[in-house]
Tab-separated table of C-alpha atoms in Angstrom:
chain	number	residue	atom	x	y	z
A	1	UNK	CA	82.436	220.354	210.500
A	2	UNK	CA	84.298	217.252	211.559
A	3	UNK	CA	80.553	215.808	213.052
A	4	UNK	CA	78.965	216.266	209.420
A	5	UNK	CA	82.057	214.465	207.028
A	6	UNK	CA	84.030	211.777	209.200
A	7	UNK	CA	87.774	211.791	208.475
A	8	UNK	CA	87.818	208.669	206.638
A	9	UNK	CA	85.797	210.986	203.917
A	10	UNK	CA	89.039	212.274	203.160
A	11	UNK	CA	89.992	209.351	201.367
A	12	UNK	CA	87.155	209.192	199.297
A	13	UNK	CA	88.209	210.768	196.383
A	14	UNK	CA	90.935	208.166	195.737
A	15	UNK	CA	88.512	205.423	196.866
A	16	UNK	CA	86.616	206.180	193.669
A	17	UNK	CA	88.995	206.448	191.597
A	18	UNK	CA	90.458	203.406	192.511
A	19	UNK	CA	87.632	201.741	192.110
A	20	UNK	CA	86.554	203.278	189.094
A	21	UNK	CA	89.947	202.164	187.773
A	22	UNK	CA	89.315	198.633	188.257
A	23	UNK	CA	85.365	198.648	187.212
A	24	UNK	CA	87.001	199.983	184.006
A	25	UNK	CA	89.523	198.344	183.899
A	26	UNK	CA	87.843	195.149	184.497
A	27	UNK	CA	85.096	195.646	181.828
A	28	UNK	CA	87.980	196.818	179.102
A	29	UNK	CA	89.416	193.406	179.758
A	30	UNK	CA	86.554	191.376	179.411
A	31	UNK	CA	85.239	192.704	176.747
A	32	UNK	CA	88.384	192.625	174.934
A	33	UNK	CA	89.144	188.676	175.914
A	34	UNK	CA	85.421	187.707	175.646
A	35	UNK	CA	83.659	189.765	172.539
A	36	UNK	CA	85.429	188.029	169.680
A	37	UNK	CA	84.958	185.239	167.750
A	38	UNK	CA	88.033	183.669	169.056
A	39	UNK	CA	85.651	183.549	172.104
A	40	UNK	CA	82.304	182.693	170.564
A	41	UNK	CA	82.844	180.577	168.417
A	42	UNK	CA	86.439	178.717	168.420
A	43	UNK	CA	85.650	175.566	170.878
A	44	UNK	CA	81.792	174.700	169.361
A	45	UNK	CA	81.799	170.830	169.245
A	46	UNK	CA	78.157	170.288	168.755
A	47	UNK	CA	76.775	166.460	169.138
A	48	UNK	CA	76.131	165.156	165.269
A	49	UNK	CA	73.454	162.495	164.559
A	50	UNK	CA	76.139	160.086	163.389
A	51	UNK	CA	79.560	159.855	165.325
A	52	UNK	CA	82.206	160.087	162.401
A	53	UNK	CA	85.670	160.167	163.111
A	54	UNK	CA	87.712	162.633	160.921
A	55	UNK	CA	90.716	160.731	163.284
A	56	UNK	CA	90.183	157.499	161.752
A	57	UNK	CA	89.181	157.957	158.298
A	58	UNK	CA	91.365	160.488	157.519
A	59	UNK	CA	94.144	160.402	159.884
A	60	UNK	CA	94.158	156.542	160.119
A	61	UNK	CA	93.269	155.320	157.387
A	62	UNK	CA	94.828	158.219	155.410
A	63	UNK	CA	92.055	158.891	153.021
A	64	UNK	CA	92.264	162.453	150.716
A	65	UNK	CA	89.415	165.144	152.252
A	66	UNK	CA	87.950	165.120	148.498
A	67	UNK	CA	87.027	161.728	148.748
A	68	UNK	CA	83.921	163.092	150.526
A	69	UNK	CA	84.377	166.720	150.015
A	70	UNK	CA	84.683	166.089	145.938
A	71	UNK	CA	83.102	169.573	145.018
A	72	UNK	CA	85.816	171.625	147.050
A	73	UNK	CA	87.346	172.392	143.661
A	74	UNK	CA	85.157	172.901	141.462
A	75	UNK	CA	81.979	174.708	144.070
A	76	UNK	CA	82.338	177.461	146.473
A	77	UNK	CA	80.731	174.955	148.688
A	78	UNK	CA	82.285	172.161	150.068
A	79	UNK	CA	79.950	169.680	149.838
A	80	UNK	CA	78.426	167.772	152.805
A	81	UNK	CA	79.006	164.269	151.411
A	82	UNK	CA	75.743	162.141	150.614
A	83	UNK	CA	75.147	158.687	152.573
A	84	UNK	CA	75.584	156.810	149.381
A	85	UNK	CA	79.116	158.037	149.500
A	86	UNK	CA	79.348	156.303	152.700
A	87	UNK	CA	78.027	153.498	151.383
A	88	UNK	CA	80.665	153.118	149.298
A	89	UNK	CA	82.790	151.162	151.650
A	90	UNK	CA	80.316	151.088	154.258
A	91	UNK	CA	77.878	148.520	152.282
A	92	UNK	CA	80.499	146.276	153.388
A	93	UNK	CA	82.592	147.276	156.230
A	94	UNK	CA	80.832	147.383	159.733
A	95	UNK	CA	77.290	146.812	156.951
A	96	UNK	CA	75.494	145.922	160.499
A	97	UNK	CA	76.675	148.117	162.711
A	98	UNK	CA	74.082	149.834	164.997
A	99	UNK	CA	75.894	153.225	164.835
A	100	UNK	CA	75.738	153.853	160.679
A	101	UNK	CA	72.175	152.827	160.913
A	102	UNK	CA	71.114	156.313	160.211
A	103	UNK	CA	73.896	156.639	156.952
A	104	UNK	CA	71.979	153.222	155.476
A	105	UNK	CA	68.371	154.743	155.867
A	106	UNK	CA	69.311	158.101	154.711
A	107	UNK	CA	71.001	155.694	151.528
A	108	UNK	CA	68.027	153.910	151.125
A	109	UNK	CA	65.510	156.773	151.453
A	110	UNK	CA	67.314	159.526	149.926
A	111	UNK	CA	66.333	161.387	153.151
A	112	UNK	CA	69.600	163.527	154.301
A	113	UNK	CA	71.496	162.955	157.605
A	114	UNK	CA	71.117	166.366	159.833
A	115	UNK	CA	74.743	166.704	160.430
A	116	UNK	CA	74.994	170.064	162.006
A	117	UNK	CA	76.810	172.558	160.440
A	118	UNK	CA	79.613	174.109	162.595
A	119	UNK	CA	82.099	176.530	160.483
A	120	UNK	CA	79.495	179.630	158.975
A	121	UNK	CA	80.258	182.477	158.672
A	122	UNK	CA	78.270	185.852	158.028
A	123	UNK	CA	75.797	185.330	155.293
A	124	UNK	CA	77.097	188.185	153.454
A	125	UNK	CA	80.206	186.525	153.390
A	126	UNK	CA	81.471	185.358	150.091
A	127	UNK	CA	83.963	182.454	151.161
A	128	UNK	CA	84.903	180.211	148.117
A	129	UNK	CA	86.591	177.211	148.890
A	130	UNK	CA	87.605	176.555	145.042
A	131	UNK	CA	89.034	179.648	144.852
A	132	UNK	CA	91.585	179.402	147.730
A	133	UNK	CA	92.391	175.175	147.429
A	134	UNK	CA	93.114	175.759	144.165
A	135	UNK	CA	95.419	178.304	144.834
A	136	UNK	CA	97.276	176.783	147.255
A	137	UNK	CA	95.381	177.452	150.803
A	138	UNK	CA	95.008	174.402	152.688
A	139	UNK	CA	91.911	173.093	154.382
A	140	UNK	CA	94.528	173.056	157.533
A	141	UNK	CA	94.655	176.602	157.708
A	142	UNK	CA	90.782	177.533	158.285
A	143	UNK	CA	89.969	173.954	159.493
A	144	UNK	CA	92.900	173.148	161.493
A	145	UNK	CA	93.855	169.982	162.135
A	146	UNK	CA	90.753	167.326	161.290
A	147	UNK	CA	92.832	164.622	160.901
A	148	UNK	CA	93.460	164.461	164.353
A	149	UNK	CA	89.845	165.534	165.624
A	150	UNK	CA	87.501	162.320	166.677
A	151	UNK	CA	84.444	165.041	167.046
A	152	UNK	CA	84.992	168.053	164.546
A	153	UNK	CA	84.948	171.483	166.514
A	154	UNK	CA	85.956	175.022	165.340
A	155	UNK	CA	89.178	175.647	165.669
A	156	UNK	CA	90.148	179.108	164.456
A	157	UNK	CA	88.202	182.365	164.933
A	158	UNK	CA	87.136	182.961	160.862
A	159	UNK	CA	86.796	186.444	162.061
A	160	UNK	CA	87.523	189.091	159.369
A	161	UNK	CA	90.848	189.963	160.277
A	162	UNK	CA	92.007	186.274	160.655
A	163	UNK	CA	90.548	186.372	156.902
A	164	UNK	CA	93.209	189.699	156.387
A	165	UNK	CA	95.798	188.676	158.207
A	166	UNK	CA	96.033	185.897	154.945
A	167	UNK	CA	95.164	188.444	152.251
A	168	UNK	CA	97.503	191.078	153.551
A	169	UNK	CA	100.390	188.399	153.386
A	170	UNK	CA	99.449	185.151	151.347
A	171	UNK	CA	102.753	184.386	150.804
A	172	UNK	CA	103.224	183.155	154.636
A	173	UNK	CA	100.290	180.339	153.701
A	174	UNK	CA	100.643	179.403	150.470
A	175	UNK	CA	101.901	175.827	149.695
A	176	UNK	CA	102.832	173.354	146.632
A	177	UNK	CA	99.526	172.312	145.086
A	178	UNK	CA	99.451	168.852	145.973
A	179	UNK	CA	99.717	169.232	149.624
A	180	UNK	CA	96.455	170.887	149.772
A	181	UNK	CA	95.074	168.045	151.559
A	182	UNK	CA	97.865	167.004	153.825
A	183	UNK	CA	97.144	168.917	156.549
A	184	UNK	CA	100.682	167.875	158.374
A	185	UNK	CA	102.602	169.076	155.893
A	186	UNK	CA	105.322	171.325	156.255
A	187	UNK	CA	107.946	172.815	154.286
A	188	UNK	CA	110.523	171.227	156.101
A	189	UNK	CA	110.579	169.295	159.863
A	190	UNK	CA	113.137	171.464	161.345
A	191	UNK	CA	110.581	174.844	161.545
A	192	UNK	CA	113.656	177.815	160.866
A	193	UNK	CA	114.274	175.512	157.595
A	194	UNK	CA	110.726	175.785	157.347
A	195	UNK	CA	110.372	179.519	157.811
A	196	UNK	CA	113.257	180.147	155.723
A	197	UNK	CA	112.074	178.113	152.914
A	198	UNK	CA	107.816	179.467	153.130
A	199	UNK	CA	109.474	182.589	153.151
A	200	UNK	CA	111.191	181.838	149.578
A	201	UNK	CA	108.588	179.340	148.413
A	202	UNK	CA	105.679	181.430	149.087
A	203	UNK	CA	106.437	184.351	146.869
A	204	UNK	CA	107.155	181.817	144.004
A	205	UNK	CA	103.849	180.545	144.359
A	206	UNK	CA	102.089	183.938	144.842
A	207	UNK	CA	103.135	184.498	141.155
A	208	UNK	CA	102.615	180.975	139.953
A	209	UNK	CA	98.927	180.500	141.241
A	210	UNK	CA	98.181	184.312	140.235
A	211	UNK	CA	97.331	184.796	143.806
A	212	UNK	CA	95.630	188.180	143.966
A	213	UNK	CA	94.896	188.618	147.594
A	214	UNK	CA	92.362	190.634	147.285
A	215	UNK	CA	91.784	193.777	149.772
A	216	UNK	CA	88.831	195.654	148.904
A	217	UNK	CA	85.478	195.124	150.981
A	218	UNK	CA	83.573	193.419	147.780
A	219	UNK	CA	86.447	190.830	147.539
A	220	UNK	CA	84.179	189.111	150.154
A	221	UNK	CA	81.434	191.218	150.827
A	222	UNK	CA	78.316	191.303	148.106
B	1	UNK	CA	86.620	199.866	200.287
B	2	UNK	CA	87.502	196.394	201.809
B	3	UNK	CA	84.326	195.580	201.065
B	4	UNK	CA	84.264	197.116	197.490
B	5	UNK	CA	87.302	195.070	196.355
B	6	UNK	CA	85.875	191.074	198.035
B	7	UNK	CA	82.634	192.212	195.631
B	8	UNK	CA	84.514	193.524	192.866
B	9	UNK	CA	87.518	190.140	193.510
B	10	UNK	CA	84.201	187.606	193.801
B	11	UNK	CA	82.608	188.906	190.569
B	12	UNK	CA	85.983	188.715	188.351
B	13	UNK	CA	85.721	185.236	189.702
B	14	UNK	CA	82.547	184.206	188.286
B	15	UNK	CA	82.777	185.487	185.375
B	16	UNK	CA	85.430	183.917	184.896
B	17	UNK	CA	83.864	180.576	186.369
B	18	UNK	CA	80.792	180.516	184.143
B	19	UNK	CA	82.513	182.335	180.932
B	20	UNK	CA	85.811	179.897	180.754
B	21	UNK	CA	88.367	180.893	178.565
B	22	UNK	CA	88.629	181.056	174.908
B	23	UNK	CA	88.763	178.041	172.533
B	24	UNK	CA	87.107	175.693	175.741
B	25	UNK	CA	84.730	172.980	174.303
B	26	UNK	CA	81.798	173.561	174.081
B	27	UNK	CA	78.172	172.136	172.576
B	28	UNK	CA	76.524	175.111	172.803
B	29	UNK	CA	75.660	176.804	169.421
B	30	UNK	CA	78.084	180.093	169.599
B	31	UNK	CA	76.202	182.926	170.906
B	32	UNK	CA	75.477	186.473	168.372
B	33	UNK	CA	75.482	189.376	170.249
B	34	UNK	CA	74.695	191.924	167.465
B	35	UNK	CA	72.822	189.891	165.312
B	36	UNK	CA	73.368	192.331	162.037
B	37	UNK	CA	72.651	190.793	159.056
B	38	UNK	CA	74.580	187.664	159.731
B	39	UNK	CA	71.833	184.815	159.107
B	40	UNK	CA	69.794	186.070	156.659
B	41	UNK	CA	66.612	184.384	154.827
B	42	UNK	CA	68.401	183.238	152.083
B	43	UNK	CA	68.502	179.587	150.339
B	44	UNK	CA	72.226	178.151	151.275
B	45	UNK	CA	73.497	174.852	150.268
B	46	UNK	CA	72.601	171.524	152.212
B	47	UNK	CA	70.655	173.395	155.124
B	48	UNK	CA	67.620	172.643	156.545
B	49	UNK	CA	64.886	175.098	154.641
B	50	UNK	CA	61.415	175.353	155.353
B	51	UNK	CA	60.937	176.878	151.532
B	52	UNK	CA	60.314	173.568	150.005
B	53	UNK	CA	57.885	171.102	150.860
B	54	UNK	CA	60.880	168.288	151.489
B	55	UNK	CA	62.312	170.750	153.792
B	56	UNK	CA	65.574	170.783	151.969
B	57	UNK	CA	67.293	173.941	150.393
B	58	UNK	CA	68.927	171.836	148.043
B	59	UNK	CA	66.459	170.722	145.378
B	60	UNK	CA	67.508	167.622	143.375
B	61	UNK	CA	67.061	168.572	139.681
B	62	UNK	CA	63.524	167.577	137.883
B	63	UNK	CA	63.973	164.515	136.114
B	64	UNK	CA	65.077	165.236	132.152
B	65	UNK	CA	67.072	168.282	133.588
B	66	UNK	CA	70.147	169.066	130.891
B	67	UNK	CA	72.893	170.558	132.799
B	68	UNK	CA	73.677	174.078	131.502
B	69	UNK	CA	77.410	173.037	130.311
B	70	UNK	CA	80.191	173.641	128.025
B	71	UNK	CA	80.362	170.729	125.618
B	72	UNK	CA	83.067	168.112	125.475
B	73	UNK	CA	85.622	168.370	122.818
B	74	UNK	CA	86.190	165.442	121.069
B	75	UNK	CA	88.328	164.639	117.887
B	76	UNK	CA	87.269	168.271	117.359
B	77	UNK	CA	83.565	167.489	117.981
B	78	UNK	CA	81.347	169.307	120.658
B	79	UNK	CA	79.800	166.158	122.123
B	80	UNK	CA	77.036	167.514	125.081
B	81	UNK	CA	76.705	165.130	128.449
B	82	UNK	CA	73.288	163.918	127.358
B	83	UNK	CA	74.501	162.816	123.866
B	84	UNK	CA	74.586	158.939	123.299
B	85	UNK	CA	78.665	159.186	122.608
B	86	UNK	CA	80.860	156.567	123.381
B	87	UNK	CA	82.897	159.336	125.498
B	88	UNK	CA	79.728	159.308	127.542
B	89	UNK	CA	78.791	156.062	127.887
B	90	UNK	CA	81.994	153.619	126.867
B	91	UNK	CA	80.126	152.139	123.928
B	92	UNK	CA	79.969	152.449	120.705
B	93	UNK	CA	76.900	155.236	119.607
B	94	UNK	CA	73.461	152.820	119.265
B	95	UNK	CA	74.781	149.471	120.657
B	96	UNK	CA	75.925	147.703	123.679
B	97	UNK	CA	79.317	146.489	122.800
B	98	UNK	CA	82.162	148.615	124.576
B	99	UNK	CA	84.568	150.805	122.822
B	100	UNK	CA	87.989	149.399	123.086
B	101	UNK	CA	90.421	152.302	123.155
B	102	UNK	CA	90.444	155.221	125.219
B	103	UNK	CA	87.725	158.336	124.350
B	104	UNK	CA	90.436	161.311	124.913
B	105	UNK	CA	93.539	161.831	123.292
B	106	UNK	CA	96.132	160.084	125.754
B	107	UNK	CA	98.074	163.265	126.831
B	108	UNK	CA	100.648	163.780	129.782
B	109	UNK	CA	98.039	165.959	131.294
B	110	UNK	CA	95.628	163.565	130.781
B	111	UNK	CA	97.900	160.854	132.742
B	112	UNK	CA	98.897	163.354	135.778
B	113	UNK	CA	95.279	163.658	135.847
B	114	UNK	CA	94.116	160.363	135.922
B	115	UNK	CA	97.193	159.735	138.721
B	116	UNK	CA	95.868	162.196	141.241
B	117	UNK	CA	92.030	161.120	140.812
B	118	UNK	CA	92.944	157.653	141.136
B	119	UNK	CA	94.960	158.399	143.888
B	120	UNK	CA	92.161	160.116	145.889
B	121	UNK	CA	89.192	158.017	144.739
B	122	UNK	CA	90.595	154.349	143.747
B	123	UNK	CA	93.599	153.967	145.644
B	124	UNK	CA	91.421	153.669	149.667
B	125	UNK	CA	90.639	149.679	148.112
B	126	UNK	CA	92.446	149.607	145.272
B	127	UNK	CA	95.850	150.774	146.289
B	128	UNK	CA	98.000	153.726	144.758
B	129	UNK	CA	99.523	150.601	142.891
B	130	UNK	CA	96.203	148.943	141.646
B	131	UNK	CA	97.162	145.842	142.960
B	132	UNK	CA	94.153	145.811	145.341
B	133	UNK	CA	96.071	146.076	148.662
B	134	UNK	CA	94.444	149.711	149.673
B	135	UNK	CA	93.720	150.234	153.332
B	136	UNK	CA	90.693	148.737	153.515
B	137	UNK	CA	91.984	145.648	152.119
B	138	UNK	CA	94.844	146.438	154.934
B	139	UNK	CA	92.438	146.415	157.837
B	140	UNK	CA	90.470	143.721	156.945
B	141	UNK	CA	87.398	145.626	156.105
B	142	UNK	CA	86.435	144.483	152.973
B	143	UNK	CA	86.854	141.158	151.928
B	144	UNK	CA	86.484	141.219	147.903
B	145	UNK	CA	88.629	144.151	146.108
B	146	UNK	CA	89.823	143.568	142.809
B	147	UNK	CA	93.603	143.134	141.872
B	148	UNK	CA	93.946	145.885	138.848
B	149	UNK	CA	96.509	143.399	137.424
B	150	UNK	CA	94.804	140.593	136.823
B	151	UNK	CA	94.298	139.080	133.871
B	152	UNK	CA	90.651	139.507	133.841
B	153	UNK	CA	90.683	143.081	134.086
B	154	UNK	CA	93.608	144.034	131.773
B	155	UNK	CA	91.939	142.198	128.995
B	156	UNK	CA	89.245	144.411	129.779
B	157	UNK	CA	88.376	147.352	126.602
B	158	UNK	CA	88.912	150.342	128.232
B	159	UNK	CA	84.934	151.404	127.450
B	160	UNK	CA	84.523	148.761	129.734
B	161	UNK	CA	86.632	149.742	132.498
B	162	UNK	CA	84.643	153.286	132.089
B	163	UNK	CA	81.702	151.652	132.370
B	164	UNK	CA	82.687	149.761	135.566
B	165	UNK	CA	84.847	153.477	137.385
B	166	UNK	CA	80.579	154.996	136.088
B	167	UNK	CA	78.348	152.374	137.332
B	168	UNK	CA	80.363	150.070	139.767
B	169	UNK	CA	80.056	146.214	139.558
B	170	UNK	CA	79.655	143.685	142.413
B	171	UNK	CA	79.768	145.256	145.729
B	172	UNK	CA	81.905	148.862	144.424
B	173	UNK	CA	79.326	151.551	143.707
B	174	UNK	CA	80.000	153.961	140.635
B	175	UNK	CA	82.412	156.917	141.042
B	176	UNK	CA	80.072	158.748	138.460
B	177	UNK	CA	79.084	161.566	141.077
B	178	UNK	CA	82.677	162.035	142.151
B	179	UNK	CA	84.357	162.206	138.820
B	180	UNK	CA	83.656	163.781	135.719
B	181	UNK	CA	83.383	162.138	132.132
B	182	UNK	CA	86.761	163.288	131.630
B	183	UNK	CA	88.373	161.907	134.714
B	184	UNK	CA	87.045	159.054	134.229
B	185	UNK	CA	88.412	158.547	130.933
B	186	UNK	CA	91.723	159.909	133.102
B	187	UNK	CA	91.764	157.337	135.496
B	188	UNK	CA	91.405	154.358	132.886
B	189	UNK	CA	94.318	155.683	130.885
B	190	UNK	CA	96.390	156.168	134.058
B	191	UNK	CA	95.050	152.622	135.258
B	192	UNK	CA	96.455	151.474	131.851
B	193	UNK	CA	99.692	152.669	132.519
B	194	UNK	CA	99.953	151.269	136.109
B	195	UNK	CA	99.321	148.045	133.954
B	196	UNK	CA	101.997	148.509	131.394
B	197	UNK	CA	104.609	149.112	134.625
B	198	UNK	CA	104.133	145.185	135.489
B	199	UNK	CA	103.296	143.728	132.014
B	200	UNK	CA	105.999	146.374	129.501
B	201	UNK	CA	109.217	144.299	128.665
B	202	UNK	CA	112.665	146.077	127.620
B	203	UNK	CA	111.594	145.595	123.639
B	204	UNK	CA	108.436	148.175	123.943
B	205	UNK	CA	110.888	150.900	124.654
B	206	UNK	CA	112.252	152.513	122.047
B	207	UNK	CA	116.405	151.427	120.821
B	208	UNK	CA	117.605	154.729	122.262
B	209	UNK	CA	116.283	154.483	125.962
B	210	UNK	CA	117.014	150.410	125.662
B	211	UNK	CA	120.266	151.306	124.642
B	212	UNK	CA	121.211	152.964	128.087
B	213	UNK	CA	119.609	149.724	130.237
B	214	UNK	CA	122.703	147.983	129.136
C-alpha cells in the first residue's frame, strides 16, 4: 500500500483543515472589515471644481454653517449655497483672484458650480436635516468635524445602524439648541463632567424638543 | 503546506496593499457592490439631471410664480408675500417713502429672533456688536463696512433699514434669499436695540430699575 499513498498523506487530513481554517477564516475577516460603509465610503475626498476651505471660513474666520447652508432649518435639504452667496463678500475680498473665477461666472451667468456631492445616502432614504437640527442633532455628529477639514471628505459611515445607534439612544447626542452649529462644543472640557452632565442634559432635552426617535422602518424608509 | 501558507501569507498581503484600511483618503467615488435600489431615477435637489433642457434638477420658478404660502399676520390682517404691504416692501402701500416704525409687533421673541439671525448673517462684517468690526473687517478683507452706530444709519426709518437688510446698498448684496420677511423685520428691531445699548441714558429706564443704579 505504502507505494500507492506516501506517508506524508497521513497528514493530509489536518493539512486541509488547516487550511480550510484560514481560507475561511481569512474571507470572514475581510469581508467583515471591508463590506461596510465604514469601508466604502468613510475616506471619499473627491477633487471639487472650486477649492473651498471649510478650515478657513468656518473654523477661521468663525462663520455659522447657515450662512451658506440657510435652508437647513426650514428644507430637508441642506442647500448647496448659490455663487451669489459667495459673492457676498467675495465681490470684494480676493474680487481678482484666479481661483474664485469659476464662483464669479457661475454669479454672472446663473450657471451652477458642479461641486460634487459627497454625503448620499440610499435614495429611499428619507434623511431630513430640519427635522434633526432643530431638535438638537448637530451637523458635527453626521458631518464630523468641517471646521477643521481644508477638503471636505466623509467622515462617518451613514450606514443604517450608525442612523440606530442615535434613534435607539438620542439622549447620548442631543445638545442645547444653540450649539447646533458649533461643532466643538461640548458639555463640559473635562469629558467624565461631560458624560455625566449629556447623561442628565440629554434626557431633559429628549422631552423638551419632543424628540421621538423614531424606530419603525417608514421613519426613514418611503 | 509550506507552500500553501507563502500563497495564502502573500495574498493577505495584497489585499491588504491595494484595499488599505478603512476611513484612508481617497478620490475615488465609493464603490456599490449590490447596487439595490440605491440611486434611483428620481429628480433630487441641486444634482446634475438630464430631465430638463438646462440640465439642472432644480428648476428656478417661471417668472409671476406665487409661492404656495401661509399668509403673514399683521395687526390681525392676512397680508400674502406678493401684496404691495409695507411689511413686504418697507414703504408705505402705493408710494416710495419708507415706513418709519417697525412692521411686527416688537415682541421678546421677535428680539431673540432678530439676535440669532443677525448673529449668523450680519455679524461676519458687521460684528455681533454692529459696530462694523466683524472678521472681515478684522482681516483686512473688505475695506468699506458700515458702523451700525453711526449717525447716518440710526437716523435711518426702520422701512429703510428693511429695505437696505432686502436689497443691499453699495458693495453689500441683499440678505432677501437668506432671511424671511419676518426676520428681516427681526433683525432691524434687534439692530435697534443694539443701538439703544450705546445711545439709552439712565432717564429712559423706568424710576424703579433707575432706582437700584444708585
Amino acid at each position: 500500500m505504502s507505494a500507492i499513498f506516501p506517508k506524508w498523506t497521513n497528514k493530509l487530513p489536518l493539512m486541509v483543515a488547516i487550511g480550510g481554517l484560514l481560507t475561511a477564516g481569512a474571507v470572514t475577516a475581510g469581508v467583515w472589515y471591508y463590506f461596510t460603509p465604514k469601508y466604502f465610503r468613510v475616506g471619499y475626498q473627491p477633487i471639487q471644481p472650486v477649492a473651498f476651505s471649510h478650515a478657513t471660513h468656518s473654523g477661521q474666520l468663525g462663520m455659522d454653517c447657515r450662512y451658506c447652508h440657510n435652508m437647513v432649518e426650514k428644507s430637508w435639504f441642506s442647500n448647496i449655497p448659490s455663487a451669489s452667496t459667495c459673492m457676498n463678500c467675495h465681490n470684494q475680498v480676493l474680487k481678482d483672484d484666479p481661483r474664485l473665477a469659476l464662483v464669479r461666472e457661475s454669479a454672472a451667468s446663473g450657471k451652477p458650480i458642479p461641486w460634487v456631492q459627497i454625503h448620499r445616502v440610499p435614495d429611499f432614504v428619507y434623511f431630513n436635516h430640519a427635522v434633526h437640527v432643530n431638535r438638537g442633532i448637530s451637523c458635527v455628529e453626521c458631518h464630523g468635524r468641517i471646521d477643521q477639514m481644508e477638503e471636505v471628505y466623509h467622515a462617518k459611515p451613514l450606514s443604517m445602524s450608525f442612523c440606530l445607534d442615535c434613534h435607539n439612544n438620542p439622549a447620548a447626542k442631543v445638545r442645547p439648541a444653540d450649539k447646533i452649529t458649533d461643532l466643538g462644543w461640548t458639555p463640559s472640557p473635562d469629558p467624565a463632567i461631560a458624560a455625566q452632565k449629556q447623561a442628565q442634559d440629554g434626557k431633559k432635552f429628549v422631552h423638551d424638543f419632543r424628540v421621538e426617535s423614531l424606530n419603525n422602518c417608514s421613519a426613514c424608509h418611503r | 503546506m509550506r507552500y500553501f501558507i507563502l500563497i495564502f501569507a502573500v495574498l493577505v498581503l495584497i489585499v491588504i496593499g491595494v484595499a488599505g484600511k478603512r476611513g484612508d483618503i481617497t478620490r475615488n467615488s465609493p464603490i456599490q457592490i449590490f447596487p439595490d435600489m440605491k440611486r434611483q431615477l428620481k429628480l433630487r435637489p441641486q444634482t446634475p439631471n438630464g430631465f430638463f433642457a438646462n440640465g439642472l434638477s432644480s428648476q428656478l420658478p417661471q417668472p409671476g410664480t406665487i409661492s404656495q404660502e401661509k399668509p403673514m399676520l399683521v395687526g390681525g390682517k392676512e397680508v400674502y408675500s406678493f401684496e404691495d404691504a409695507p411689511v413686504n416692501t418697507g414703504r408705505v402701500t402705493g408710494a416710495t417713502n419708507f415706513i418709519e416704525l417697525n412692521a411686527l409687533p416688537i415682541t421678546e421673541k421677535l428680539l431673540a429672533r432678530g439676535h440669532r439671525q443677525f448673529n449668523i448673517y450680519c455679524a461676519p462684517c458687521h460684528g455681533q456688536t454692529g459696530e462694523g468690526t466683524g472678521i472681515t473687517k478684522k482681516i483686512g478683507a473688505m475695506a468699506i463696512v458700515a458702523n451700525l452706530h453711526d449717525k447716518r444709519i440710526v437716523q435711518l426709518t426702520d422701512g429703510e433699514l428693511f429695505n437696505t437688510v432686502s436689497h443691499g446698498k453699495g458693495v453689500m448684496q441683499g440678505y432677501a434669499a437668506q432671511l424671511t420677511v419676518g426676520d428681516r423685520w427681526a433683525v432691524v428691531a434687534y439692530l435697534r436695540a443694539l443701538q439703544l445699548s450705546r445711545l439709552g441714558t439712565a432717564d429712559d429706564l423706568a424710576p424703579e430699575t433707575r432706582a437700584k443704579l444708585k
